[in-house]
PDB file of C-alpha atoms in Angstrom:
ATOM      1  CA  UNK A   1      -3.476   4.283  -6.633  1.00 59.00           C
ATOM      2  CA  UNK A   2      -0.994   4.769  -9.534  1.00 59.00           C
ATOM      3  CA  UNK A   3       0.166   1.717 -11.038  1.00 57.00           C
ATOM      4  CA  UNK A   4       3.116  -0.370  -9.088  1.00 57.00           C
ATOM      5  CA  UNK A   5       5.878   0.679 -11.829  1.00 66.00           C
ATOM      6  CA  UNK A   6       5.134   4.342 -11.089  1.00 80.00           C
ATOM      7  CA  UNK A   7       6.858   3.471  -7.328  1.00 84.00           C
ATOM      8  CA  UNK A   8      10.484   3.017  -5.531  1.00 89.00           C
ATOM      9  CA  UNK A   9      11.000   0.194  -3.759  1.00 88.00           C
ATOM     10  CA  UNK A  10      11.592   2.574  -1.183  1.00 93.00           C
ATOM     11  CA  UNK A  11       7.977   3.635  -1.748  1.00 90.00           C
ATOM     12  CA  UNK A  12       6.120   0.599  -1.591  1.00 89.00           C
ATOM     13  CA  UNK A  13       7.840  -0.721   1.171  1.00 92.00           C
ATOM     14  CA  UNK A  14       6.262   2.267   2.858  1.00 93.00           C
ATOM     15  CA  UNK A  15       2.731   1.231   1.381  1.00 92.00           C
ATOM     16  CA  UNK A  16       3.290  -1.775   2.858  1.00 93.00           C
ATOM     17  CA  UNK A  17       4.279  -0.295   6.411  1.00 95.00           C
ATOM     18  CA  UNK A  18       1.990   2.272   6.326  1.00 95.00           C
ATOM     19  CA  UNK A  19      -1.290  -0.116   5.435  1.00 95.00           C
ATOM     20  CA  UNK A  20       0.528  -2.888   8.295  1.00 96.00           C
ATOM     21  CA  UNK A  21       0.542  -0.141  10.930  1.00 96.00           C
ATOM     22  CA  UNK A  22      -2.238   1.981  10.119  1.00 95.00           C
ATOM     23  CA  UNK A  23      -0.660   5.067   9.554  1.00 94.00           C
ATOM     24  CA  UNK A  24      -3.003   8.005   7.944  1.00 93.00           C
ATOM     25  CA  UNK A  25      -0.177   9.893   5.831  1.00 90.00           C
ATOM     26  CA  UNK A  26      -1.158  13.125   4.697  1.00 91.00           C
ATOM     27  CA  UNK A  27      -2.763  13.122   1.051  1.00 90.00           C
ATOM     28  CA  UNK A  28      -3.643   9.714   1.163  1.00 87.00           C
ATOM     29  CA  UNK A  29      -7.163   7.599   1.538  1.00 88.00           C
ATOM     30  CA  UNK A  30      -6.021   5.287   4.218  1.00 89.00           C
ATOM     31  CA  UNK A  31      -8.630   3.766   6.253  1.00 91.00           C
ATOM     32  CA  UNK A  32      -6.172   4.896   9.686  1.00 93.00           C
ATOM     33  CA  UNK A  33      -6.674   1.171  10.576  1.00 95.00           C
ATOM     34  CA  UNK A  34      -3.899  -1.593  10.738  1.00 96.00           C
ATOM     35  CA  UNK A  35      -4.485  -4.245   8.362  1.00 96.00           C
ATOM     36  CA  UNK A  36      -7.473  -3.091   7.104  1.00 96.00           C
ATOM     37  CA  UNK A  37      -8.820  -5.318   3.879  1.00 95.00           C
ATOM     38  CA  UNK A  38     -11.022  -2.265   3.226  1.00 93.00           C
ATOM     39  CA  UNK A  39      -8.198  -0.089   2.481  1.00 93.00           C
ATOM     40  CA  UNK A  40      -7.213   0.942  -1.153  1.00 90.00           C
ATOM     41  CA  UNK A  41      -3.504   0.234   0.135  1.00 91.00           C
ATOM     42  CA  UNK A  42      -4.605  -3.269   0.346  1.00 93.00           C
ATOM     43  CA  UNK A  43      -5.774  -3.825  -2.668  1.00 89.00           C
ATOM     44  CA  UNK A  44      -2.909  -2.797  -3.982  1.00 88.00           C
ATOM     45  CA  UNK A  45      -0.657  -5.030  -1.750  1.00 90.00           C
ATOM     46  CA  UNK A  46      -2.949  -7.852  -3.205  1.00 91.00           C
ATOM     47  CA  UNK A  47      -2.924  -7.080  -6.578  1.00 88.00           C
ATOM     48  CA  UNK A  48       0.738  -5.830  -6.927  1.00 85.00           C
ATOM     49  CA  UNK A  49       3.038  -6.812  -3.985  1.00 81.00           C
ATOM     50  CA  UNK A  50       1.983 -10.135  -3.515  1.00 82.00           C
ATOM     51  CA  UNK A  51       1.965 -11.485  -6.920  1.00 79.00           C
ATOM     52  CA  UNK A  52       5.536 -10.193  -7.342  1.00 73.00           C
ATOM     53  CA  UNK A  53       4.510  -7.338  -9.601  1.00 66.00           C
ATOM     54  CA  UNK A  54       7.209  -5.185  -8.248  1.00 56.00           C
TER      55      UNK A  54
END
């Protein structure tokens, strides 16, 4: 994923839901399961959201 700075708030809140519901958008490498920890989107809620790097 691009780095956190690169995205709206508007965006990564829609990491965020996307990764929480399991959505598969278009373009993306989302696992298409909710909450997955294998998902790229969550390591980039770890390493990014979470610590406040917003």
């Amino acid at each position: 994923m691009r780095p956190n700075d690169e995205f709206s708030i508007e965006a990564q809140a829609q990491i965020v839901e996307d990764w929480f519901a399991g959505s598969t958008p278009a373009g993306t490498d989302q696992t298409g399961q909710a909450c997955d920890t294998g998902s790229p989107y969550f390591q980039y809620i770890t390493g990014n959201i979470r610590t406040g790097s917003t």
